[in-house]
PDB file of C-alpha atoms in Angstrom:
ATOM      1  CA  MET F 894      14.528   1.405  19.443  1.00  0.00           C
ATOM      2  CA  THR F 895      14.538  -1.672  17.207  1.00  0.00           C
ATOM      3  CA  ASP F 896      17.548  -1.524  14.901  1.00  0.00           C
ATOM      4  CA  LYS F 897      18.505  -2.728  11.433  1.00  0.00           C
ATOM      5  CA  PRO F 898      19.087  -6.512  11.269  1.00  0.00           C
ATOM      6  CA  THR F 899      22.701  -7.395  12.030  1.00  0.00           C
ATOM      7  CA  PHE F 900      22.704  -9.982   9.229  1.00  0.00           C
ATOM      8  CA  LEU F 901      21.237  -9.394   5.781  1.00  0.00           C
ATOM      9  CA  PRO F 902      21.609 -12.132   3.161  1.00  0.00           C
ATOM     10  CA  GLU F 903      21.958 -11.440  -0.535  1.00  0.00           C
ATOM     11  CA  HIS F 904      18.415 -12.389  -1.486  1.00  0.00           C
ATOM     12  CA  LEU F 905      14.898 -11.938  -0.166  1.00  0.00           C
ATOM     13  CA  ALA F 906      13.143 -15.054   1.122  1.00  0.00           C
ATOM     14  CA  LEU F 907       9.879 -16.512   2.416  1.00  0.00           C
ATOM     15  CA  LEU F 908       9.006 -16.818   6.104  1.00  0.00           C
ATOM     16  CA  ALA F 909       6.046 -18.976   7.127  1.00  0.00           C
ATOM     17  CA  ASP F 910       3.430 -17.567   9.515  1.00  0.00           C
ATOM     18  CA  LEU F 911       4.217 -20.142  12.178  1.00  0.00           C
ATOM     19  CA  ASN F 912       7.936 -19.375  12.044  1.00  0.00           C
ATOM     20  CA  ALA F 913       7.318 -15.632  12.057  1.00  0.00           C
ATOM     21  CA  ALA F 914       5.165 -15.893  15.172  1.00  0.00           C
ATOM     22  CA  GLN F 915       8.052 -16.918  17.432  1.00  0.00           C
ATOM     23  CA  TYR F 916       9.858 -13.632  16.735  1.00  0.00           C
ATOM     24  CA  LEU F 917       6.885 -11.374  17.484  1.00  0.00           C
ATOM     25  CA  THR F 918       7.848 -10.816  21.096  1.00  0.00           C
ATOM     26  CA  ASP F 919       6.654  -8.039  23.376  1.00  0.00           C
ATOM     27  CA  GLY F 920      10.161  -6.620  23.222  1.00  0.00           C
ATOM     28  CA  LEU F 921      10.053  -6.306  19.442  1.00  0.00           C
ATOM     29  CA  LEU F 922       6.487  -5.003  19.357  1.00  0.00           C
ATOM     30  CA  SER F 923       7.396  -2.305  21.874  1.00  0.00           C
ATOM     31  CA  GLY F 924      10.527  -1.381  19.928  1.00  0.00           C
ATOM     32  CA  LYS F 925      12.917  -2.465  22.674  1.00  0.00           C
ATOM     33  CA  GLU F 926      14.435  -5.553  21.050  1.00  0.00           C
ATOM     34  CA  ASP F 927      15.979  -6.513  17.727  1.00  0.00           C
ATOM     35  CA  VAL F 928      15.159  -9.551  15.626  1.00  0.00           C
ATOM     36  CA  PRO F 929      17.789 -12.332  15.946  1.00  0.00           C
ATOM     37  CA  ALA F 930      18.616 -12.131  12.268  1.00  0.00           C
ATOM     38  CA  ILE F 931      20.916 -15.138  11.898  1.00  0.00           C
ATOM     39  CA  ALA F 932      18.474 -17.496  13.614  1.00  0.00           C
ATOM     40  CA  LEU F 933      15.569 -16.159  11.567  1.00  0.00           C
ATOM     41  CA  ASN F 934      17.346 -16.656   8.253  1.00  0.00           C
ATOM     42  CA  LYS F 935      17.990 -20.300   9.083  1.00  0.00           C
ATOM     43  CA  ILE F 936      14.253 -21.065   8.873  1.00  0.00           C
ATOM     44  CA  THR F 937      13.361 -19.197   5.689  1.00  0.00           C
ATOM     45  CA  GLU F 938      12.601 -20.639   2.262  1.00  0.00           C
ATOM     46  CA  PRO F 939      14.097 -19.371  -1.016  1.00  0.00           C
ATOM     47  CA  LEU F 940      11.950 -17.455  -3.480  1.00  0.00           C
ATOM     48  CA  PRO F 941      10.852 -19.321  -6.621  1.00  0.00           C
ATOM     49  CA  TYR F 942      12.775 -16.685  -8.604  1.00  0.00           C
ATOM     50  CA  ASP F 943      15.765 -16.601  -6.241  1.00  0.00           C
ATOM     51  CA  GLY F 944      18.327 -16.121  -9.015  1.00  0.00           C
ATOM     52  CA  GLU F 945      16.658 -13.048 -10.557  1.00  0.00           C
ATOM     53  CA  SER F 946      17.632  -9.435  -9.916  1.00  0.00           C
ATOM     54  CA  ARG F 947      14.257  -8.627  -8.401  1.00  0.00           C
ATOM     55  CA  ALA F 948      15.020 -11.064  -5.571  1.00  0.00           C
ATOM     56  CA  GLU F 949      17.989  -9.001  -4.379  1.00  0.00           C
ATOM     57  CA  LEU F 950      17.622  -7.692  -0.841  1.00  0.00           C
ATOM     58  CA  ASP F 951      19.870  -4.594  -0.923  1.00  0.00           C
ATOM     59  CA  PRO F 952      17.602  -2.405  -3.119  1.00  0.00           C
ATOM     60  CA  VAL F 953      14.671  -2.935  -0.752  1.00  0.00           C
ATOM     61  CA  ARG F 954      16.760  -2.249   2.325  1.00  0.00           C
ATOM     62  CA  ALA F 955      18.179   0.915   0.764  1.00  0.00           C
ATOM     63  CA  LEU F 956      14.664   2.078  -0.071  1.00  0.00           C
ATOM     64  CA  VAL F 957      13.305   1.804   3.468  1.00  0.00           C
ATOM     65  CA  GLU F 958      16.413   3.473   4.891  1.00  0.00           C
ATOM     66  CA  ASP F 959      15.927   6.382   2.504  1.00  0.00           C
ATOM     67  CA  ALA F 960      12.260   6.632   3.536  1.00  0.00           C
ATOM     68  CA  MET F 961      13.110   6.775   7.239  1.00  0.00           C
ATOM     69  CA  TYR F 962      15.799   9.385   6.597  1.00  0.00           C
ATOM     70  CA  GLN F 963      13.704  11.555   4.299  1.00  0.00           C
ATOM     71  CA  PHE F 964      10.733  11.652   6.686  1.00  0.00           C
ATOM     72  CA  ARG F 965      12.686  11.686   9.942  1.00  0.00           C
ATOM     73  CA  GLU F 966      11.308  15.120  10.859  1.00  0.00           C
ATOM     74  CA  ASP F 967       7.789  14.395   9.597  1.00  0.00           C
ATOM     75  CA  ARG F 968       4.973  12.138  10.680  1.00  0.00           C
ATOM     76  CA  PRO F 969       5.748   8.539   9.674  1.00  0.00           C
ATOM     77  CA  THR F 970       2.425   8.362   7.817  1.00  0.00           C
ATOM     78  CA  ALA F 971       3.872  10.823   5.301  1.00  0.00           C
ATOM     79  CA  ALA F 972       6.266   8.114   4.108  1.00  0.00           C
ATOM     80  CA  ASP F 973       3.453   5.954   2.686  1.00  0.00           C
ATOM     81  CA  GLY F 974       2.927   7.994  -0.468  1.00  0.00           C
ATOM     82  CA  TRP F 975       6.650   8.098  -1.149  1.00  0.00           C
ATOM     83  CA  LEU F 976       7.398   4.453  -0.434  1.00  0.00           C
ATOM     84  CA  ALA F 977       4.372   2.728  -1.992  1.00  0.00           C
ATOM     85  CA  PRO F 978       5.139   3.368  -5.691  1.00  0.00           C
ATOM     86  CA  ARG F 979       8.884   2.864  -5.223  1.00  0.00           C
ATOM     87  CA  LEU F 980       8.419  -0.415  -3.356  1.00  0.00           C
ATOM     88  CA  HIS F 981       6.070  -1.648  -6.076  1.00  0.00           C
ATOM     89  CA  ALA F 982       8.495  -0.689  -8.834  1.00  0.00           C
ATOM     90  CA  THR F 983      11.453  -2.245  -7.008  1.00  0.00           C
ATOM     91  CA  LEU F 984       9.847  -5.600  -6.244  1.00  0.00           C
ATOM     92  CA  ARG F 985       8.113  -6.102  -9.625  1.00  0.00           C
ATOM     93  CA  LEU F 986       5.775  -8.814  -8.395  1.00  0.00           C
ATOM     94  CA  THR F 987       2.811 -10.494  -9.993  1.00  0.00           C
ATOM     95  CA  ARG F 988      -0.412 -10.468  -7.998  1.00  0.00           C
ATOM     96  CA  ARG F 989      -0.012 -14.177  -7.361  1.00  0.00           C
ATOM     97  CA  GLU F 990       3.418 -13.584  -5.854  1.00  0.00           C
ATOM     98  CA  ALA F 991       2.136 -10.658  -3.802  1.00  0.00           C
ATOM     99  CA  ALA F 992      -0.648 -12.817  -2.356  1.00  0.00           C
ATOM    100  CA  ASP F 993       1.924 -14.984  -0.544  1.00  0.00           C
ATOM    101  CA  ARG F 994       1.980 -13.778   3.076  1.00  0.00           C
ATOM    102  CA  ARG F 995       5.341 -15.481   3.618  1.00  0.00           C
ATOM    103  CA  PHE F 996       6.995 -12.872   1.391  1.00  0.00           C
ATOM    104  CA  TRP F 997       5.713  -9.949   3.437  1.00  0.00           C
ATOM    105  CA  ASN F 998       6.524 -11.715   6.718  1.00  0.00           C
ATOM    106  CA  TYR F 999      10.138 -11.814   5.621  1.00  0.00           C
ATOM    107  CA  LEU F1000      10.247  -8.177   4.544  1.00  0.00           C
ATOM    108  CA  ALA F1001       8.881  -7.108   7.922  1.00  0.00           C
ATOM    109  CA  LEU F1002      11.067  -9.333  10.115  1.00  0.00           C
ATOM    110  CA  GLY F1003      14.101 -10.208   8.019  1.00  0.00           C
ATOM    111  CA  VAL F1004      14.659  -6.986   6.088  1.00  0.00           C
ATOM    112  CA  ALA F1005      13.150  -3.996   7.868  1.00  0.00           C
ATOM    113  CA  PRO F1006      11.734  -4.605  11.368  1.00  0.00           C
ATOM    114  CA  ASP F1007      13.113  -1.194  12.318  1.00  0.00           C
ATOM    115  CA  TYR F1008      10.934   0.406   9.643  1.00  0.00           C
ATOM    116  CA  VAL F1009       7.807  -1.377  10.885  1.00  0.00           C
ATOM    117  CA  VAL F1010       8.462  -0.115  14.415  1.00  0.00           C
ATOM    118  CA  TRP F1011       9.300   3.398  13.187  1.00  0.00           C
ATOM    119  CA  ARG F1012       6.138   3.563  11.076  1.00  0.00           C
ATOM    120  CA  HIS F1013       3.602   1.952  13.411  1.00  0.00           C
ATOM    121  CA  LEU F1014       4.769   2.219  17.028  1.00  0.00           C
ATOM    122  CA  GLY F1015       2.452   5.136  17.723  1.00  0.00           C
ATOM    123  CA  ALA F1016       2.367   7.709  20.471  1.00  0.00           C
ATOM    124  CA  LYS F1017       2.850   7.144  24.188  1.00  0.00           C
ATOM    125  CA  SER F1018      -0.225   6.732  26.354  1.00  0.00           C
ATOM    126  CA  GLU F1019      -0.804   6.946  30.106  1.00  0.00           C
ATOM    127  CA  ASP F1020      -2.847   3.744  29.999  1.00  0.00           C
ATOM    128  CA  ALA F1021      -0.335   1.522  28.217  1.00  0.00           C
ATOM    129  CA  PRO F1022       3.112   1.770  26.604  1.00  0.00           C
ATOM    130  CA  PRO F1023       3.121   2.080  22.806  1.00  0.00           C
ATOM    131  CA  LYS F1024       3.216  -1.177  20.910  1.00  0.00           C
ATOM    132  CA  VAL F1025       3.100  -2.207  17.255  1.00  0.00           C
ATOM    133  CA  ALA F1026       0.143  -4.413  16.359  1.00  0.00           C
ATOM    134  CA  VAL F1027       1.178  -7.959  15.433  1.00  0.00           C
ATOM    135  CA  ARG F1028      -0.690  -7.628  12.134  1.00  0.00           C
ATOM    136  CA  ARG F1029       1.742  -4.925  10.998  1.00  0.00           C
ATOM    137  CA  PHE F1030       4.416  -7.625  10.897  1.00  0.00           C
ATOM    138  CA  ARG F1031       2.296 -10.654  10.036  1.00  0.00           C
ATOM    139  CA  GLY F1032      -1.149  -9.831   8.762  1.00  0.00           C
ATOM    140  CA  PRO F1033      -3.542  -9.458   5.819  1.00  0.00           C
ATOM    141  CA  GLY F1034      -2.662  -7.451   2.729  1.00  0.00           C
ATOM    142  CA  ASP F1035      -4.628  -4.372   3.746  1.00  0.00           C
ATOM    143  CA  ILE F1036      -2.880  -4.085   7.127  1.00  0.00           C
ATOM    144  CA  GLN F1037       0.616  -5.600   6.987  1.00  0.00           C
ATOM    145  CA  THR F1038       3.149  -2.777   6.693  1.00  0.00           C
ATOM    146  CA  PHE F1039       4.626  -3.549   3.278  1.00  0.00           C
ATOM    147  CA  ALA F1040       1.799  -5.548   1.721  1.00  0.00           C
ATOM    148  CA  ARG F1041      -0.650  -2.648   2.146  1.00  0.00           C
ATOM    149  CA  LEU F1042       1.721  -0.294   0.337  1.00  0.00           C
ATOM    150  CA  TRP F1043       2.247  -2.741  -2.522  1.00  0.00           C
ATOM    151  CA  TRP F1044      -1.485  -3.331  -2.962  1.00  0.00           C
ATOM    152  CA  ALA F1045      -2.191   0.396  -2.772  1.00  0.00           C
ATOM    153  CA  ALA F1046       0.251   0.929  -5.635  1.00  0.00           C
ATOM    154  CA  GLU F1047      -1.121  -2.013  -7.597  1.00  0.00           C
ATOM    155  CA  LEU F1048      -4.784  -1.027  -7.299  1.00  0.00           C
ATOM    156  CA  PHE F1049      -4.450   2.727  -7.725  1.00  0.00           C
ATOM    157  CA  ARG F1050      -1.706   3.138 -10.320  1.00  0.00           C
ATOM    158  CA  ASP F1051      -3.062   4.127 -13.736  1.00  0.00           C
ATOM    159  CA  GLY F1052      -1.075   1.821 -15.967  1.00  0.00           C
ATOM    160  CA  PRO F1053       2.513   3.096 -15.744  1.00  0.00           C
ATOM    161  CA  ASP F1054       1.479   6.242 -13.831  1.00  0.00           C
ATOM    162  CA  TYR F1055       1.941   6.110 -10.053  1.00  0.00           C
ATOM    163  CA  GLY F1056       0.616   9.639  -9.518  1.00  0.00           C
ATOM    164  CA  PRO F1057      -2.814   8.476  -8.289  1.00  0.00           C
ATOM    165  CA  VAL F1058      -1.091   6.247  -5.720  1.00  0.00           C
ATOM    166  CA  VAL F1059       0.527   9.278  -4.082  1.00  0.00           C
ATOM    167  CA  THR F1060      -2.866  11.016  -3.899  1.00  0.00           C
ATOM    168  CA  MET F1061      -4.506   7.968  -2.357  1.00  0.00           C
ATOM    169  CA  CYS F1062      -1.775   7.402   0.224  1.00  0.00           C
ATOM    170  CA  ALA F1063      -1.887  11.045   1.303  1.00  0.00           C
ATOM    171  CA  ASN F1064      -5.299  10.369   2.858  1.00  0.00           C
ATOM    172  CA  GLN F1065      -4.894   7.625   5.454  1.00  0.00           C
ATOM    173  CA  ASP F1066      -8.650   7.235   5.861  1.00  0.00           C
ATOM    174  CA  MET F1067      -9.119   6.572   2.153  1.00  0.00           C
ATOM    175  CA  LEU F1068      -6.091   4.314   2.005  1.00  0.00           C
ATOM    176  CA  ASN F1069      -7.221   2.172   4.927  1.00  0.00           C
ATOM    177  CA  THR F1070     -10.856   2.010   3.859  1.00  0.00           C
ATOM    178  CA  ALA F1071     -10.415   1.560   0.121  1.00  0.00           C
ATOM    179  CA  LEU F1072      -7.963  -1.335   0.460  1.00  0.00           C
ATOM    180  CA  ARG F1073     -10.693  -3.345   2.180  1.00  0.00           C
ATOM    181  CA  ALA F1074     -13.206  -2.715  -0.628  1.00  0.00           C
ATOM    182  CA  ASP F1075     -13.219  -5.401  -3.337  1.00  0.00           C
ATOM    183  CA  VAL F1076     -14.846  -2.957  -5.747  1.00  0.00           C
ATOM    184  CA  MET F1077     -11.539  -1.048  -5.987  1.00  0.00           C
ATOM    185  CA  ASP F1078     -10.172  -3.879  -8.105  1.00  0.00           C
ATOM    186  CA  HIS F1079     -12.203  -2.254 -10.910  1.00  0.00           C
ATOM    187  CA  ARG F1080      -9.769   0.332 -12.262  1.00  0.00           C
ATOM    188  CA  PRO F1081     -12.317   3.030 -13.261  1.00  0.00           C
ATOM    189  CA  THR F1082     -13.780   2.819  -9.743  1.00  0.00           C
ATOM    190  CA  ALA F1083     -10.350   3.243  -8.170  1.00  0.00           C
ATOM    191  CA  GLN F1084      -9.456   6.176 -10.402  1.00  0.00           C
ATOM    192  CA  ALA F1085     -12.820   7.852  -9.789  1.00  0.00           C
ATOM    193  CA  ALA F1086     -12.194   7.641  -6.035  1.00  0.00           C
ATOM    194  CA  VAL F1087      -8.823   9.329  -6.567  1.00  0.00           C
ATOM    195  CA  ARG F1088     -10.494  12.131  -8.574  1.00  0.00           C
ATOM    196  CA  LEU F1089     -12.889  12.843  -5.706  1.00  0.00           C
ATOM    197  CA  LEU F1090      -9.899  13.232  -3.408  1.00  0.00           C
ATOM    198  CA  GLU F1091      -8.118  15.509  -5.867  1.00  0.00           C
ATOM    199  CA  ARG F1092     -11.204  17.715  -6.193  1.00  0.00           C
ATOM    200  CA  GLY F1093     -11.691  17.907  -2.441  1.00  0.00           C
ATOM    201  CA  THR F1094     -15.155  16.360  -2.703  1.00  0.00           C
ATOM    202  CA  VAL F1095     -14.178  14.034   0.149  1.00  0.00           C
ATOM    203  CA  ARG F1096     -11.602  14.983   2.767  1.00  0.00           C
ATOM    204  CA  THR F1097     -12.363  13.773   6.283  1.00  0.00           C
ATOM    205  CA  GLY F1098     -12.460  10.239   7.615  1.00  0.00           C
ATOM    206  CA  ARG F1099     -16.232  10.394   8.019  1.00  0.00           C
ATOM    207  CA  GLU F1100     -16.654  11.512   4.432  1.00  0.00           C
ATOM    208  CA  VAL F1101     -14.355   8.787   3.145  1.00  0.00           C
ATOM    209  CA  ASN F1102     -16.219   6.094   5.073  1.00  0.00           C
ATOM    210  CA  ALA F1103     -19.553   7.383   3.802  1.00  0.00           C
ATOM    211  CA  LEU F1104     -18.328   7.459   0.196  1.00  0.00           C
ATOM    212  CA  VAL F1105     -16.840   3.947   0.205  1.00  0.00           C
ATOM    213  CA  ALA F1106     -19.960   2.551   1.913  1.00  0.00           C
ATOM    214  CA  ALA F1107     -22.167   4.189  -0.725  1.00  0.00           C
ATOM    215  CA  VAL F1108     -19.984   2.945  -3.591  1.00  0.00           C
ATOM    216  CA  ASN F1109     -20.078  -0.607  -2.219  1.00  0.00           C
ATOM    217  CA  ALA F1110     -23.847  -0.502  -1.734  1.00  0.00           C
ATOM    218  CA  SER F1111     -24.392   0.836  -5.236  1.00  0.00           C
ATOM    219  CA  ALA F1112     -22.242  -1.933  -6.699  1.00  0.00           C
ATOM    220  CA  ALA F1113     -24.847  -4.447  -5.508  1.00  0.00           C
ATOM    221  CA  THR F1114     -27.381  -3.080  -7.990  1.00  0.00           C
ATOM    222  CA  LEU F1115     -25.288  -1.258 -10.603  1.00  0.00           C
ATOM    223  CA  VAL F1116     -22.659  -3.267 -12.455  1.00  0.00           C
ATOM    224  CA  TYR F1117     -19.738  -0.867 -12.783  1.00  0.00           C
ATOM    225  CA  ASP F1118     -18.076  -3.056 -15.425  1.00  0.00           C
ATOM    226  CA  VAL F1119     -21.071  -2.396 -17.694  1.00  0.00           C
ATOM    227  CA  VAL F1120     -21.615   1.339 -17.180  1.00  0.00           C
ATOM    228  CA  ALA F1121     -17.888   2.094 -16.954  1.00  0.00           C
ATOM    229  CA  PRO F1122     -15.959  -0.610 -18.803  1.00  0.00           C
ATOM    230  CA  ASP F1123     -12.222  -0.935 -18.351  1.00  0.00           C
ATOM    231  CA  ALA F1124      -9.727  -1.537 -21.144  1.00  0.00           C
ATOM    232  CA  GLU F1125      -9.135  -5.198 -21.839  1.00  0.00           C
ATOM    233  CA  ARG F1126      -6.271  -6.370 -19.670  1.00  0.00           C
ATOM    234  CA  ASP F1127      -3.166  -7.627 -21.438  1.00  0.00           C
ATOM    235  CA  GLY F1128      -0.583  -9.509 -19.405  1.00  0.00           C
ATOM    236  CA  ARG F1129       2.294  -8.880 -21.809  1.00  0.00           C
ATOM    237  CA  PRO F1130       3.307  -5.412 -20.533  1.00  0.00           C
ATOM    238  CA  LEU F1131       3.536  -6.724 -16.985  1.00  0.00           C
ATOM    239  CA  ARG F1132       5.653  -9.702 -18.051  1.00  0.00           C
ATOM    240  CA  ALA F1133       7.943  -7.413 -20.043  1.00  0.00           C
ATOM    241  CA  TRP F1134       8.246  -5.044 -17.065  1.00  0.00           C
ATOM    242  CA  ILE F1135       9.188  -7.898 -14.760  1.00  0.00           C
ATOM    243  CA  GLU F1136      11.754  -9.229 -17.224  1.00  0.00           C
ATOM    244  CA  ALA F1137      13.233  -5.732 -17.547  1.00  0.00           C
ATOM    245  CA  ALA F1138      14.140  -5.837 -13.850  1.00  0.00           C
ATOM    246  CA  GLU F1139      17.363  -7.595 -14.865  1.00  0.00           C
ATOM    247  CA  SER F1140      18.737  -4.382 -16.343  1.00  0.00           C
ATOM    248  CA  ALA F1141      16.658  -1.718 -14.588  1.00  0.00           C
ATOM    249  CA  PRO F1142      18.426   0.955 -12.507  1.00  0.00           C
ATOM    250  CA  ALA F1143      17.388   1.722  -8.932  1.00  0.00           C
ATOM    251  CA  VAL F1144      14.063   3.526  -8.693  1.00  0.00           C
ATOM    252  CA  PRO F1145      14.369   7.327  -8.618  1.00  0.00           C
ATOM    253  CA  ARG F1146      14.173   9.024  -5.231  1.00  0.00           C
ATOM    254  CA  ARG F1147      12.870  12.362  -6.526  1.00  0.00           C
ATOM    255  CA  GLY F1148      10.640  11.706  -9.517  1.00  0.00           C
ATOM    256  CA  LEU F1149       8.175   8.831  -9.567  1.00  0.00           C
ATOM    257  CA  PRO F1150       9.162   5.494 -11.116  1.00  0.00           C
ATOM    258  CA  VAL F1151       7.372   4.157 -14.179  1.00  0.00           C
ATOM    259  CA  GLY F1152       5.172   1.092 -13.858  1.00  0.00           C
ATOM    260  CA  PRO F1153       4.188  -1.518 -16.455  1.00  0.00           C
ATOM    261  CA  TYR F1154       3.277   0.023 -19.806  1.00  0.00           C
ATOM    262  CA  GLU F1155      -0.322  -1.142 -19.579  1.00  0.00           C
ATOM    263  CA  GLU F1156      -3.109   0.797 -21.250  1.00  0.00           C
ATOM    264  CA  LYS F1157      -4.443   3.557 -19.021  1.00  0.00           C
ATOM    265  CA  THR F1158      -7.965   3.530 -17.591  1.00  0.00           C
ATOM    266  CA  PRO F1159     -10.533   4.790 -20.161  1.00  0.00           C
ATOM    267  CA  GLU F1160     -11.165   8.454 -19.378  1.00  0.00           C
ATOM    268  CA  ARG F1161     -14.847   8.261 -20.266  1.00  0.00           C
ATOM    269  CA  SER F1162     -15.398   5.421 -17.789  1.00  0.00           C
ATOM    270  CA  VAL F1163     -13.711   7.402 -15.034  1.00  0.00           C
ATOM    271  CA  ASP F1164     -15.831  10.480 -15.823  1.00  0.00           C
ATOM    272  CA  VAL F1165     -19.039   8.420 -15.678  1.00  0.00           C
ATOM    273  CA  LEU F1166     -18.186   7.089 -12.236  1.00  0.00           C
ATOM    274  CA  VAL F1167     -16.967  10.448 -10.917  1.00  0.00           C
ATOM    275  CA  ASP F1168     -20.410  11.892 -11.698  1.00  0.00           C
ATOM    276  CA  HIS F1169     -22.166   8.866 -10.218  1.00  0.00           C
ATOM    277  CA  PHE F1170     -20.074   8.798  -7.049  1.00  0.00           C
ATOM    278  CA  THR F1171     -20.520  12.547  -6.571  1.00  0.00           C
ATOM    279  CA  GLU F1172     -24.294  12.030  -6.597  1.00  0.00           C
ATOM    280  CA  LEU F1173     -24.009   9.085  -4.222  1.00  0.00           C
ATOM    281  CA  PHE F1174     -21.888  11.087  -1.822  1.00  0.00           C
ATOM    282  CA  ALA F1175     -24.295  14.019  -1.853  1.00  0.00           C
ATOM    283  CA  GLU F1176     -27.007  11.711  -0.521  1.00  0.00           C
ATOM    284  CA  ALA F1177     -24.796   9.612   1.756  1.00  0.00           C
ATOM    285  CA  PRO F1178     -25.234  10.018   5.514  1.00  0.00           C
ATOM    286  CA  VAL F1179     -22.147  11.732   6.936  1.00  0.00           C
ATOM    287  CA  ARG F1180     -22.199  12.222  10.685  1.00  0.00           C
ATOM    288  CA  GLY F1181     -21.929  15.897  11.495  1.00  0.00           C
ATOM    289  CA  ARG F1182     -22.625  17.139   7.963  1.00  0.00           C
ATOM    290  CA  ARG F1183     -26.321  17.847   8.534  1.00  0.00           C
ATOM    291  CA  ASP F1184     -25.609  19.856  11.655  1.00  0.00           C
ATOM    292  CA  ALA F1185     -22.953  21.875   9.842  1.00  0.00           C
ATOM    293  CA  ASP F1186     -25.271  22.517   6.896  1.00  0.00           C
ATOM    294  CA  GLU F1187     -28.116  23.592   9.180  1.00  0.00           C
ATOM    295  CA  GLY F1188     -25.769  25.874  11.079  1.00  0.00           C
ATOM    296  CA  THR F1189     -24.636  27.492   7.873  1.00  0.00           C
ATOM    297  CA  GLY F1190     -28.186  27.875   6.598  1.00  0.00           C
ATOM    298  CA  GLY F1191     -29.390  29.413   9.840  1.00  0.00           C
ATOM    299  CA  GLY F1192     -26.939  32.265   9.502  1.00  0.00           C
ATOM    300  CA  GLU F1193     -28.261  33.337   6.111  1.00  0.00           C
ATOM    301  CA  VAL F1194     -31.060  35.834   5.548  1.00  0.00           C
TER     302      VAL F1194
END
């Protein structure tokens, strides 16, 4: 199985797509080879904030090792809800910084290729040997192993509270579907989706897909910003949180970390959208639901 890199520099770095591509061999993707760490680090670029504490590599490496150890007897998917908020709180990135694919390329290949293989290798099949998809190492933000966790934490945290992130990541169907929906950038929409999960209104993959499709379709005619306004965004708490990284301790492994002290999502706006989305979901076509309902009805007198 792919192992920890034999060479880990002091700081994180950037790795261009073209340079990353040469290391995405069949041997690595099948978990049979390691990344030639020294050669890879010769073609990286330094971070713009290379001298800051948040650029240090060791805290990130320690975090993924703890995740693999803690969930060694569980399904790897279970690690998402644990790692997402802690990765977000460790890296302390702006959205502009997080949009740089070169950063995530380096995390996947230069810091934790063993984690990517552990998390995404999949089960054996008679048709073909298991293999990690290239996009888990070098891919868009909703698919790449570490980028998807960071964006999940960024979009679904409620100000400093990462609790909703854990709920969202516990449902892989919602996590995968919601990250592709632009409407989730509206905080009341994101928090309303979390509430529907918490209440058990949506559970299965089919239900999640139906809900997100209905929410997206409704957004074309109903402006969520108007019916469910968010608090005015203030960049100062985020800047203060990033600056505090210089003296911040390692993120807790048991309790959740604390995010930027931004104002929480207005409760009234979330309630409005919970009611609206519940109505949308009740009318949304969910494959198999009609048959189940008819079966239940037929048994009643």
